[in-house]
Amino acid sequence: MGIVAGLDSAPDFTRIVVCDTDTGSVLKQGYAPHPVQGTDGGGRPSDVDPQAWLLSLGEAAGGGLLEGVQAIGVSAQANALVPLDAQGNTVRPAMTGGDKRAQVAAADLIDAFGGREAWARAVGCVPGAAQPVTKLRWMARSEPENAARTAVLLQAHDWLVWQLLGRPVRRTTDRGGASGTGYWAAATGGYRPDLVELALGHQAMLPEVIGPAEAAGTTPEGLLISAGTGETMAAAFGLGIGLGDAVVSLGASGSVMAVHPEALVDQHGMITSLADATGMHLPVVTTLNAVRALRGTAELLGLPDLESLSDLAMKSTPGSHGLVLLPYLEGERTPNLPHTAGTLSGLRRESMKPEHLARAAFEGMLCGLADALDVLRGRGVEVRRVFLLGPAAELPAVQSAAPALFGAQVVVPQPADYAAIGAARQAAWALGASQGTLDPRTPPVWQGPVAQVLDPGEDLAVGQAVRQQYVAVREQTHPGAFRA
């Protein structure tokens, strides 16, 4: 019996959970927002002083929260680049999020290395504005003095682990975090220093990638710190997903990821090949339009919220009386149609009712995500269960349609701090492995999340007919969008 802690440093807050090492039961938790920082003049994501993460960590851990804890795992926001000089000081504030400043740099990098396919083959992903490799290119072009001073490259969880350990000479990361940088290849498990040099203009020191159950080190007080990982990988680990499981996240945009035993190379760049926190792989496919399509429809219909849109949609029937919405309101990434717009098809006198448009919005969003699932299935990824995340997952219109449209059992976990729980589970694994009580190849078995389980049942055939209706409209409007 023992207790471990998981720390999740999200973009806006720090959450800490203290868990029982054997069951994963959450015993205590703490929370603190990050200190407020300004935005730049263009309303773009602000640069962040990493010290803000330490301040909120200290606040969240107040009141003796970590008393008796034997090990800590760290999860942190993805894509936050922390450039350090040779003395370990930050060269500039951390660049976080999908930084729009770097969009031109992304296109520049893609061309400089020979195109999307070359990048996909090299590191399993095509550079986007969010990735650290792209931010390096932006810094080299826009802040050459800072680029020249940059000697060490860390991400948010790497930096936090390093700080907790007292800033040792050795700096570490994990496969999950490294796989999102754009200069580490999930397929080979190695860095591509040539891509760092291409982006930054010179080489830089990169953190050592340690195994899932390895410890990054021990604090002077004897507290074990595990490898840490990115938020996406920590949340997957906290949910306990494994082979046959996929996770569909319903944000303004959508994402689909699944556990797979090998890295997938996708020459079209639709699949981002990430590594997970267990030694497996997490291929991810994203859509640009998920809940934003629902919000747009609610506004069009004069409805105050998504709950009202869901209630209205439930008055319609599967297939929305022939209405089909291709929800490509911001262009789309899956399929790759960056300059297109949404399409509403099937307008007839009998279908021109608010409830049918409301249902078409839900079906369009879910069919778009089913397209993303099919990209993974088409590459041999098995999907038996789909974990549905995000507040919109609780809506009746989503829950009634998703199992049949996805063609799989749908699991809707109760809201919880899964990234922090995943970080705690990693800490328990590293602790057990260091003590010889756990196999370093097999993570601790913790109780699964409390969840609703929804089966397609007799609705499967109806759902597949709705999918076919959607696919027919998509193919007619954008022929060959999913073909080479």
One Martini backbone bead per residue (centre of mass of N, CA, C, O) as a GRO file, in nm:
protein
  484
    1MET     BB    1   0.097   0.035   0.021
    2GLY     BB    2   0.029   0.359  -0.134
    3ILE     BB    3   0.124   0.689  -0.259
    4VAL     BB    4   0.042   0.899  -0.540
    5ALA     BB    5   0.113   1.151  -0.792
    6GLY     BB    6  -0.066   1.373  -1.019
    7LEU     BB    7   0.040   1.613  -1.269
    8ASP     BB    8  -0.145   1.878  -1.438
    9SER     BB    9  -0.024   2.107  -1.689
   10ALA     BB   10  -0.215   2.315  -1.820
   11PRO     BB   11  -0.274   2.605  -1.985
   12ASP     BB   12  -0.456   2.725  -1.707
   13PHE     BB   13  -0.368   2.480  -1.508
   14THR     BB   14  -0.338   2.293  -1.197
   15ARG     BB   15  -0.353   1.939  -1.135
   16ILE     BB   16  -0.392   1.729  -0.840
   17VAL     BB   17  -0.347   1.381  -0.765
   18VAL     BB   18  -0.416   1.140  -0.509
   19CYS     BB   19  -0.318   0.792  -0.508
   20ASP     BB   20  -0.365   0.468  -0.503
   21THR     BB   21  -0.145   0.227  -0.610
   22ASP     BB   22  -0.350  -0.023  -0.648
   23THR     BB   23  -0.639   0.129  -0.762
   24GLY     BB   24  -0.654   0.464  -0.814
   25SER     BB   25  -0.776   0.609  -0.598
   26VAL     BB   26  -0.896   0.916  -0.512
   27LEU     BB   27  -0.800   1.101  -0.221
   28LYS     BB   28  -0.679   1.371  -0.345
   29GLN     BB   29  -0.697   1.734  -0.434
   30GLY     BB   30  -0.569   1.993  -0.656
   31TYR     BB   31  -0.594   2.357  -0.738
   32ALA     BB   32  -0.466   2.596  -0.997
   33PRO     BB   33  -0.423   2.873  -1.150
   34HIS     BB   34  -0.272   3.049  -1.365
   35PRO     BB   35  -0.122   3.315  -1.409
   36VAL     BB   36  -0.192   3.598  -1.554
   37GLN     BB   37  -0.152   3.659  -1.903
   38GLY     BB   38  -0.086   3.807  -2.181
   39THR     BB   39  -0.152   3.923  -2.496
   40ASP     BB   40  -0.109   3.990  -2.799
   41GLY     BB   41  -0.198   4.223  -3.036
   42GLY     BB   42  -0.339   3.975  -3.222
   43GLY     BB   43  -0.465   3.751  -3.021
   44ARG     BB   44  -0.258   3.556  -2.964
   45PRO     BB   45  -0.084   3.341  -2.820
   46SER     BB   46   0.082   3.360  -2.544
   47ASP     BB   47   0.353   3.398  -2.384
   48VAL     BB   48   0.526   3.191  -2.131
   49ASP     BB   49   0.628   3.178  -1.814
   50PRO     BB   50   0.728   2.893  -1.657
   51GLN     BB   51   0.699   2.995  -1.362
   52ALA     BB   52   0.387   2.975  -1.359
   53TRP     BB   53   0.378   2.668  -1.325
   54LEU     BB   54   0.517   2.663  -1.045
   55LEU     BB   55   0.321   2.842  -0.890
   56SER     BB   56   0.064   2.660  -0.930
   57LEU     BB   57   0.185   2.409  -0.811
   58GLY     BB   58   0.229   2.516  -0.526
   59GLU     BB   59  -0.069   2.585  -0.477
   60ALA     BB   60  -0.195   2.300  -0.533
   61ALA     BB   61   0.008   2.170  -0.296
   62GLY     BB   62  -0.122   2.275  -0.067
   63GLY     BB   63  -0.186   2.166   0.261
   64GLY     BB   64  -0.028   1.881   0.239
   65LEU     BB   65  -0.096   1.703  -0.017
   66LEU     BB   66   0.206   1.541  -0.038
   67GLU     BB   67   0.182   1.380   0.205
   68GLY     BB   68   0.335   1.058   0.166
   69VAL     BB   69   0.445   1.072  -0.104
   70GLN     BB   70   0.652   0.865  -0.332
   71ALA     BB   71   0.535   0.969  -0.619
   72ILE     BB   72   0.569   1.152  -0.938
   73GLY     BB   73   0.367   1.266  -1.205
   74VAL     BB   74   0.391   1.430  -1.535
   75SER     BB   75   0.167   1.647  -1.693
   76ALA     BB   76   0.149   1.830  -2.014
   77GLN     BB   77   0.128   2.039  -2.239
   78ALA     BB   78   0.144   2.052  -2.560
   79ASN     BB   79   0.388   2.224  -2.760
   80ALA     BB   80   0.576   2.349  -2.541
   81LEU     BB   81   0.840   2.563  -2.587
   82VAL     BB   82   1.170   2.540  -2.415
   83PRO     BB   83   1.428   2.757  -2.436
   84LEU     BB   84   1.775   2.713  -2.367
   85ASP     BB   85   2.064   2.781  -2.241
   86ALA     BB   86   2.373   2.674  -2.132
   87GLN     BB   87   2.267   2.747  -1.818
   88GLY     BB   88   1.930   2.697  -1.814
   89ASN     BB   89   1.801   2.942  -1.933
   90THR     BB   90   1.562   3.126  -2.057
   91VAL     BB   91   1.549   3.284  -2.364
   92ARG     BB   92   1.233   3.264  -2.365
   93PRO     BB   93   0.932   3.234  -2.371
   94ALA     BB   94   0.702   3.015  -2.402
   95MET     BB   95   0.564   2.832  -2.668
   96THR     BB   96   0.219   2.797  -2.724
   97GLY     BB   97   0.027   2.618  -2.894
   98GLY     BB   98  -0.140   2.738  -3.191
   99ASP     BB   99   0.078   2.931  -3.336
  100LYS     BB  100   0.017   3.159  -3.589
  101ARG     BB  101   0.305   3.262  -3.647
  102ALA     BB  102   0.390   2.955  -3.764
  103GLN     BB  103   0.252   2.902  -4.041
  104VAL     BB  104   0.474   2.989  -4.240
  105ALA     BB  105   0.691   2.802  -4.121
  106ALA     BB  106   0.554   2.537  -4.198
  107ALA     BB  107   0.561   2.572  -4.504
  108ASP     BB  108   0.865   2.613  -4.520
  109LEU     BB  109   0.950   2.334  -4.403
  110ILE     BB  110   0.809   2.150  -4.601
  111ASP     BB  111   0.972   2.252  -4.848
  112ALA     BB  112   1.270   2.215  -4.734
  113PHE     BB  113   1.217   1.878  -4.712
  114GLY     BB  114   1.006   1.786  -4.965
  115GLY     BB  115   0.738   1.761  -4.816
  116ARG     BB  116   0.489   1.578  -4.670
  117GLU     BB  117   0.598   1.291  -4.721
  118ALA     BB  118   0.880   1.331  -4.601
  119TRP     BB  119   0.783   1.388  -4.314
  120ALA     BB  120   0.614   1.135  -4.261
  121ARG     BB  121   0.859   0.942  -4.295
  122ALA     BB  122   1.049   1.067  -4.078
  123VAL     BB  123   0.813   1.142  -3.815
  124GLY     BB  124   0.483   1.096  -3.867
  125CYS     BB  125   0.460   1.409  -3.959
  126VAL     BB  126   0.322   1.727  -4.029
  127PRO     BB  127   0.385   2.038  -4.002
  128GLY     BB  128   0.263   2.268  -3.765
  129ALA     BB  129   0.205   2.544  -3.571
  130ALA     BB  130   0.239   2.382  -3.289
  131GLN     BB  131   0.511   2.271  -3.332
  132PRO     BB  132   0.831   2.294  -3.230
  133VAL     BB  133   0.976   2.293  -3.507
  134THR     BB  134   0.822   2.547  -3.607
  135LYS     BB  135   0.909   2.743  -3.379
  136LEU     BB  136   1.205   2.736  -3.455
  137ARG     BB  137   1.174   2.864  -3.732
  138TRP     BB  138   1.052   3.126  -3.634
  139MET     BB  139   1.287   3.209  -3.450
  140ALA     BB  140   1.508   3.214  -3.671
  141ARG     BB  141   1.352   3.444  -3.836
  142SER     BB  142   1.252   3.655  -3.588
  143GLU     BB  143   1.486   3.551  -3.349
  144PRO     BB  144   1.808   3.511  -3.398
  145GLU     BB  145   1.932   3.559  -3.115
  146ASN     BB  146   1.772   3.341  -2.966
  147ALA     BB  147   1.854   3.108  -3.146
  148ALA     BB  148   2.163   3.128  -3.091
  149ARG     BB  149   2.124   3.076  -2.766
  150THR     BB  150   2.013   2.801  -2.819
  151ALA     BB  151   2.092   2.471  -2.648
  152VAL     BB  152   1.804   2.379  -2.533
  153LEU     BB  153   1.524   2.136  -2.560
  154LEU     BB  154   1.200   2.177  -2.423
  155GLN     BB  155   0.919   2.082  -2.258
  156ALA     BB  156   0.697   2.113  -2.017
  157HIS     BB  157   0.746   1.834  -1.872
  158ASP     BB  158   1.051   1.844  -1.876
  159TRP     BB  159   1.088   2.106  -1.711
  160LEU     BB  160   0.937   2.018  -1.455
  161VAL     BB  161   1.106   1.772  -1.386
  162TRP     BB  162   1.375   1.927  -1.367
  163GLN     BB  163   1.285   2.110  -1.134
  164LEU     BB  164   1.205   1.890  -0.923
  165LEU     BB  165   1.519   1.776  -0.938
  166GLY     BB  166   1.714   2.044  -0.944
  167ARG     BB  167   1.860   2.078  -1.216
  168PRO     BB  168   2.007   1.864  -1.367
  169VAL     BB  169   2.210   1.754  -1.611
  170ARG     BB  170   1.993   1.563  -1.662
  171ARG     BB  171   1.766   1.523  -1.937
  172THR     BB  172   1.417   1.436  -1.982
  173THR     BB  173   1.191   1.207  -2.149
  174ASP     BB  174   0.935   1.079  -2.356
  175ARG     BB  175   0.783   0.935  -2.618
  176GLY     BB  176   0.527   1.103  -2.622
  177GLY     BB  177   0.653   1.385  -2.621
  178ALA     BB  178   0.857   1.347  -2.856
  179SER     BB  179   0.635   1.279  -3.088
  180GLY     BB  180   0.540   1.606  -3.100
  181THR     BB  181   0.793   1.778  -3.221
  182GLY     BB  182   0.921   1.691  -3.527
  183TYR     BB  183   1.220   1.537  -3.412
  184TRP     BB  184   1.072   1.249  -3.369
  185ALA     BB  185   1.055   0.897  -3.433
  186ALA     BB  186   0.833   0.646  -3.378
  187ALA     BB  187   0.944   0.417  -3.565
  188THR     BB  188   1.260   0.439  -3.438
  189GLY     BB  189   1.314   0.602  -3.162
  190GLY     BB  190   1.440   0.879  -3.287
  191TYR     BB  191   1.616   1.137  -3.359
  192ARG     BB  192   1.632   1.449  -3.577
  193PRO     BB  193   1.883   1.669  -3.595
  194ASP     BB  194   1.848   1.777  -3.886
  195LEU     BB  195   1.569   1.919  -3.818
  196VAL     BB  196   1.674   2.115  -3.613
  197GLU     BB  197   1.875   2.255  -3.805
  198LEU     BB  198   1.669   2.339  -4.018
  199ALA     BB  199   1.504   2.521  -3.814
  200LEU     BB  200   1.740   2.673  -3.626
  201GLY     BB  201   2.058   2.643  -3.762
  202HIS     BB  202   2.127   2.439  -3.523
  203GLN     BB  203   2.225   2.265  -3.273
  204ALA     BB  204   2.077   2.078  -2.993
  205MET     BB  205   1.988   1.981  -2.692
  206LEU     BB  206   1.838   1.669  -2.601
  207PRO     BB  207   1.640   1.475  -2.438
  208GLU     BB  208   1.621   1.189  -2.281
  209VAL     BB  209   1.475   0.884  -2.369
  210ILE     BB  210   1.263   0.715  -2.162
  211GLY     BB  211   1.098   0.479  -2.021
  212PRO     BB  212   0.781   0.425  -1.895
  213ALA     BB  213   0.912   0.295  -1.603
  214GLU     BB  214   1.104   0.513  -1.563
  215ALA     BB  215   1.309   0.722  -1.388
  216ALA     BB  216   1.426   1.048  -1.375
  217GLY     BB  217   1.431   1.056  -1.049
  218THR     BB  218   1.548   1.196  -0.729
  219THR     BB  219   1.499   1.366  -0.472
  220PRO     BB  220   1.653   1.470  -0.187
  221GLU     BB  221   1.384   1.351  -0.027
  222GLY     BB  222   1.301   1.073  -0.206
  223LEU     BB  223   1.136   1.152  -0.457
  224LEU     BB  224   0.986   1.009  -0.716
  225ILE     BB  225   1.032   1.066  -1.073
  226SER     BB  226   0.887   1.031  -1.351
  227ALA     BB  227   0.892   1.080  -1.690
  228GLY     BB  228   0.648   1.166  -1.816
  229THR     BB  229   0.397   1.354  -2.022
  230GLY     BB  230   0.158   1.414  -2.223
  231GLU     BB  231  -0.173   1.479  -2.208
  232THR     BB  232  -0.276   1.270  -2.411
  233MET     BB  233  -0.124   1.023  -2.290
  234ALA     BB  234  -0.229   1.050  -2.000
  235ALA     BB  235  -0.531   1.021  -2.061
  236ALA     BB  236  -0.513   0.741  -2.188
  237PHE     BB  237  -0.392   0.609  -1.929
  238GLY     BB  238  -0.627   0.693  -1.736
  239LEU     BB  239  -0.849   0.533  -1.904
  240GLY     BB  240  -0.725   0.249  -2.010
  241ILE     BB  241  -0.638   0.213  -2.293
  242GLY     BB  242  -0.634  -0.022  -2.571
  243LEU     BB  243  -0.660  -0.256  -2.768
  244GLY     BB  244  -0.954  -0.155  -2.956
  245ASP     BB  245  -0.924   0.147  -2.882
  246ALA     BB  246  -1.092   0.464  -2.893
  247VAL     BB  247  -1.070   0.832  -2.915
  248VAL     BB  248  -1.324   1.085  -2.896
  249SER     BB  249  -1.293   1.436  -2.935
  250LEU     BB  250  -1.516   1.709  -2.835
  251GLY     BB  251  -1.455   1.992  -2.980
  252ALA     BB  252  -1.442   2.226  -3.194
  253SER     BB  253  -1.266   2.017  -3.262
  254GLY     BB  254  -1.144   1.697  -3.369
  255SER     BB  255  -1.048   1.365  -3.234
  256VAL     BB  256  -0.865   1.060  -3.326
  257MET     BB  257  -0.764   0.778  -3.127
  258ALA     BB  258  -0.534   0.492  -3.109
  259VAL     BB  259  -0.427   0.179  -3.037
  260HIS     BB  260  -0.098   0.063  -3.152
  261PRO     BB  261   0.185  -0.143  -3.220
  262GLU     BB  262   0.246   0.072  -3.455
  263ALA     BB  263   0.368   0.285  -3.670
  264LEU     BB  264   0.224   0.528  -3.888
  265VAL     BB  265   0.256   0.592  -4.233
  266ASP     BB  266   0.138   0.902  -4.391
  267GLN     BB  267   0.165   1.063  -4.692
  268HIS     BB  268  -0.087   1.275  -4.641
  269GLY     BB  269  -0.104   1.360  -4.318
  270MET     BB  270  -0.360   1.257  -4.149
  271ILE     BB  271  -0.154   1.104  -3.976
  272THR     BB  272  -0.043   1.111  -3.643
  273SER     BB  273   0.255   0.966  -3.505
  274LEU     BB  274   0.228   0.860  -3.193
  275ALA     BB  275   0.320   0.804  -2.869
  276ASP     BB  276   0.288   0.648  -2.577
  277ALA     BB  277   0.304   0.555  -2.215
  278THR     BB  278   0.376   0.213  -2.283
  279GLY     BB  279   0.508   0.145  -2.595
  280MET     BB  280   0.311   0.237  -2.785
  281HIS     BB  281   0.063   0.368  -3.012
  282LEU     BB  282  -0.086   0.704  -3.140
  283PRO     BB  283  -0.292   0.746  -3.369
  284VAL     BB  284  -0.391   1.061  -3.530
  285VAL     BB  285  -0.706   1.224  -3.610
  286THR     BB  286  -0.821   1.531  -3.749
  287THR     BB  287  -1.073   1.780  -3.709
  288LEU     BB  288  -1.205   2.109  -3.758
  289ASN     BB  289  -1.516   1.990  -3.717
  290ALA     BB  290  -1.745   1.995  -3.449
  291VAL     BB  291  -1.886   2.185  -3.225
  292ARG     BB  292  -1.894   2.429  -3.421
  293ALA     BB  293  -2.134   2.314  -3.585
  294LEU     BB  294  -2.337   2.329  -3.353
  295ARG     BB  295  -2.316   2.629  -3.282
  296GLY     BB  296  -2.393   2.737  -3.560
  297THR     BB  297  -2.677   2.607  -3.564
  298ALA     BB  298  -2.789   2.737  -3.310
  299GLU     BB  299  -2.764   3.027  -3.413
  300LEU     BB  300  -2.940   2.995  -3.668
  301LEU     BB  301  -3.195   2.894  -3.475
  302GLY     BB  302  -3.194   3.062  -3.197
  303LEU     BB  303  -3.028   2.907  -2.981
  304PRO     BB  304  -2.874   2.909  -2.659
  305ASP     BB  305  -2.789   2.590  -2.681
  306LEU     BB  306  -2.702   2.255  -2.706
  307GLU     BB  307  -2.941   2.137  -2.555
  308SER     BB  308  -3.156   2.256  -2.744
  309LEU     BB  309  -3.052   2.120  -3.000
  310SER     BB  310  -3.088   1.831  -2.901
  311ASP     BB  311  -3.393   1.840  -2.847
  312LEU     BB  312  -3.465   1.903  -3.140
  313ALA     BB  313  -3.328   1.657  -3.280
  314MET     BB  314  -3.514   1.439  -3.129
  315LYS     BB  315  -3.766   1.513  -3.330
  316SER     BB  316  -3.628   1.357  -3.523
  317THR     BB  317  -3.473   1.138  -3.761
  318PRO     BB  318  -3.294   0.927  -3.907
  319GLY     BB  319  -3.156   1.132  -4.173
  320SER     BB  320  -3.317   1.408  -4.169
  321HIS     BB  321  -3.500   1.388  -4.422
  322GLY     BB  322  -3.221   1.406  -4.618
  323LEU     BB  323  -3.034   1.571  -4.458
  324VAL     BB  324  -2.697   1.705  -4.531
  325LEU     BB  325  -2.400   1.779  -4.341
  326LEU     BB  326  -2.106   1.935  -4.432
  327PRO     BB  327  -1.885   2.052  -4.165
  328TYR     BB  328  -1.679   2.268  -4.342
  329LEU     BB  329  -1.645   2.567  -4.200
  330GLU     BB  330  -1.298   2.559  -4.180
  331GLY     BB  331  -1.266   2.362  -4.343
  332GLU     BB  332  -1.039   2.070  -4.393
  333ARG     BB  333  -0.836   1.781  -4.294
  334THR     BB  334  -1.075   1.542  -4.279
  335PRO     BB  335  -1.039   1.598  -4.539
  336ASN     BB  336  -0.816   1.771  -4.759
  337LEU     BB  337  -0.998   2.095  -4.734
  338PRO     BB  338  -0.894   2.406  -4.666
  339HIS     BB  339  -1.100   2.587  -4.886
  340THR     BB  340  -1.364   2.505  -4.798
  341ALA     BB  341  -1.712   2.441  -4.738
  342GLY     BB  342  -2.006   2.396  -4.642
  343THR     BB  343  -2.286   2.150  -4.679
  344LEU     BB  344  -2.633   2.152  -4.784
  345SER     BB  345  -2.835   1.868  -4.835
  346GLY     BB  346  -3.172   1.779  -4.925
  347LEU     BB  347  -3.373   1.996  -5.002
  348ARG     BB  348  -3.708   1.996  -4.893
  349ARG     BB  349  -4.003   2.076  -4.789
  350GLU     BB  350  -4.010   1.845  -4.558
  351SER     BB  351  -3.702   1.926  -4.449
  352MET     BB  352  -3.782   2.238  -4.368
  353LYS     BB  353  -3.683   2.193  -4.048
  354PRO     BB  354  -3.534   2.247  -3.755
  355GLU     BB  355  -3.500   1.947  -3.659
  356HIS     BB  356  -3.344   1.850  -3.913
  357LEU     BB  357  -3.103   2.040  -3.892
  358ALA     BB  358  -3.014   1.957  -3.611
  359ARG     BB  359  -2.957   1.659  -3.682
  360ALA     BB  360  -2.759   1.710  -3.918
  361ALA     BB  361  -2.537   1.825  -3.735
  362PHE     BB  362  -2.483   1.570  -3.571
  363GLU     BB  363  -2.438   1.375  -3.809
  364GLY     BB  364  -2.209   1.534  -3.943
  365MET     BB  365  -2.008   1.528  -3.714
  366LEU     BB  366  -2.001   1.212  -3.676
  367CYS     BB  367  -1.926   1.142  -3.971
  368GLY     BB  368  -1.657   1.292  -3.971
  369LEU     BB  369  -1.541   1.107  -3.742
  370ALA     BB  370  -1.586   0.840  -3.895
  371ASP     BB  371  -1.385   0.905  -4.114
  372ALA     BB  372  -1.143   0.911  -3.920
  373LEU     BB  373  -1.172   0.619  -3.826
  374ASP     BB  374  -1.139   0.497  -4.119
  375VAL     BB  375  -0.846   0.573  -4.155
  376LEU     BB  376  -0.752   0.371  -3.938
  377ARG     BB  377  -0.891   0.113  -4.035
  378GLY     BB  378  -0.745   0.122  -4.321
  379ARG     BB  379  -0.461   0.058  -4.137
  380GLY     BB  380  -0.547  -0.180  -3.915
  381VAL     BB  381  -0.721  -0.056  -3.694
  382GLU     BB  382  -0.871  -0.152  -3.409
  383VAL     BB  383  -1.239  -0.103  -3.340
  384ARG     BB  384  -1.456  -0.166  -3.058
  385ARG     BB  385  -1.409   0.101  -2.890
  386VAL     BB  386  -1.554   0.426  -2.792
  387PHE     BB  387  -1.431   0.709  -2.651
  388LEU     BB  388  -1.625   0.985  -2.525
  389LEU     BB  389  -1.531   1.326  -2.526
  390GLY     BB  390  -1.680   1.581  -2.374
  391PRO     BB  391  -1.958   1.766  -2.314
  392ALA     BB  392  -2.116   1.666  -2.579
  393ALA     BB  393  -2.133   1.358  -2.490
  394GLU     BB  394  -2.403   1.415  -2.305
  395LEU     BB  395  -2.582   1.435  -2.541
  396PRO     BB  396  -2.852   1.274  -2.666
  397ALA     BB  397  -2.788   1.310  -2.975
  398VAL     BB  398  -2.513   1.171  -2.951
  399GLN     BB  399  -2.581   0.900  -2.801
  400SER     BB  400  -2.797   0.794  -3.013
  401ALA     BB  401  -2.590   0.798  -3.277
  402ALA     BB  402  -2.290   0.701  -3.239
  403PRO     BB  403  -2.284   0.386  -3.242
  404ALA     BB  404  -2.400   0.348  -3.536
  405LEU     BB  405  -2.194   0.539  -3.686
  406PHE     BB  406  -1.929   0.386  -3.566
  407GLY     BB  407  -1.968   0.073  -3.521
  408ALA     BB  408  -1.969   0.085  -3.189
  409GLN     BB  409  -1.891   0.092  -2.883
  410VAL     BB  410  -1.986   0.338  -2.635
  411VAL     BB  411  -1.790   0.543  -2.410
  412VAL     BB  412  -1.895   0.753  -2.125
  413PRO     BB  413  -1.719   0.922  -1.925
  414GLN     BB  414  -1.676   1.065  -1.651
  415PRO     BB  415  -1.575   1.340  -1.537
  416ALA     BB  416  -1.212   1.382  -1.524
  417ASP     BB  417  -0.858   1.373  -1.435
  418TYR     BB  418  -0.696   1.188  -1.656
  419ALA     BB  419  -0.413   1.308  -1.676
  420ALA     BB  420  -0.347   1.295  -1.373
  421ILE     BB  421  -0.404   0.992  -1.342
  422GLY     BB  422  -0.192   0.902  -1.549
  423ALA     BB  423   0.049   1.021  -1.395
  424ALA     BB  424   0.004   0.847  -1.140
  425ARG     BB  425   0.032   0.571  -1.279
  426GLN     BB  426   0.322   0.617  -1.367
  427ALA     BB  427   0.434   0.648  -1.081
  428ALA     BB  428   0.353   0.363  -0.984
  429TRP     BB  429   0.523   0.213  -1.192
  430ALA     BB  430   0.803   0.327  -1.120
  431LEU     BB  431   0.794   0.241  -0.826
  432GLY     BB  432   0.753  -0.065  -0.869
  433ALA     BB  433   1.004  -0.108  -1.048
  434SER     BB  434   1.214  -0.004  -0.833
  435GLN     BB  435   1.107  -0.234  -0.612
  436GLY     BB  436   1.010  -0.509  -0.775
  437THR     BB  437   0.667  -0.520  -0.797
  438LEU     BB  438   0.693  -0.439  -1.107
  439ASP     BB  439   0.664  -0.465  -1.437
  440PRO     BB  440   0.811  -0.268  -1.684
  441ARG     BB  441   0.598  -0.393  -1.911
  442THR     BB  442   0.359  -0.358  -1.681
  443PRO     BB  443   0.108  -0.194  -1.584
  444PRO     BB  444  -0.098  -0.098  -1.362
  445VAL     BB  445  -0.406  -0.206  -1.234
  446TRP     BB  446  -0.681  -0.008  -1.271
  447GLN     BB  447  -0.959   0.131  -1.230
  448GLY     BB  448  -1.204   0.222  -1.412
  449PRO     BB  449  -1.416   0.427  -1.537
  450VAL     BB  450  -1.696   0.589  -1.499
  451ALA     BB  451  -1.962   0.467  -1.723
  452GLN     BB  452  -2.121   0.475  -2.018
  453VAL     BB  453  -2.282   0.213  -2.216
  454LEU     BB  454  -2.310   0.197  -2.579
  455ASP     BB  455  -2.506   0.023  -2.811
  456PRO     BB  456  -2.617  -0.029  -3.131
  457GLY     BB  457  -2.763  -0.273  -3.214
  458GLU     BB  458  -3.050  -0.227  -3.404
  459ASP     BB  459  -2.922   0.057  -3.522
  460LEU     BB  460  -2.693  -0.015  -3.721
  461ALA     BB  461  -2.833  -0.011  -4.001
  462VAL     BB  462  -2.930   0.280  -3.984
  463GLY     BB  463  -2.654   0.412  -3.944
  464GLN     BB  464  -2.528   0.308  -4.212
  465ALA     BB  465  -2.730   0.461  -4.392
  466VAL     BB  466  -2.646   0.743  -4.300
  467ARG     BB  467  -2.354   0.719  -4.387
  468GLN     BB  468  -2.412   0.670  -4.691
  469GLN     BB  469  -2.549   0.940  -4.735
  470TYR     BB  470  -2.301   1.109  -4.663
  471VAL     BB  471  -2.093   0.986  -4.860
  472ALA     BB  472  -2.245   1.057  -5.120
  473VAL     BB  473  -2.225   1.363  -5.082
  474ARG     BB  474  -1.919   1.384  -5.055
  475GLU     BB  475  -1.849   1.255  -5.334
  476GLN     BB  476  -2.009   1.459  -5.505
  477THR     BB  477  -1.865   1.722  -5.390
  478HIS     BB  478  -1.573   1.546  -5.320
  479PRO     BB  479  -1.413   1.381  -5.526
  480GLY     BB  480  -1.159   1.185  -5.391
  481ALA     BB  481  -1.073   1.293  -5.099
  482PHE     BB  482  -0.965   0.984  -4.995
  483ARG     BB  483  -0.773   0.977  -5.231
  484ALA     BB  484  -0.465   0.985  -5.397
   0.00000   0.00000   0.00000
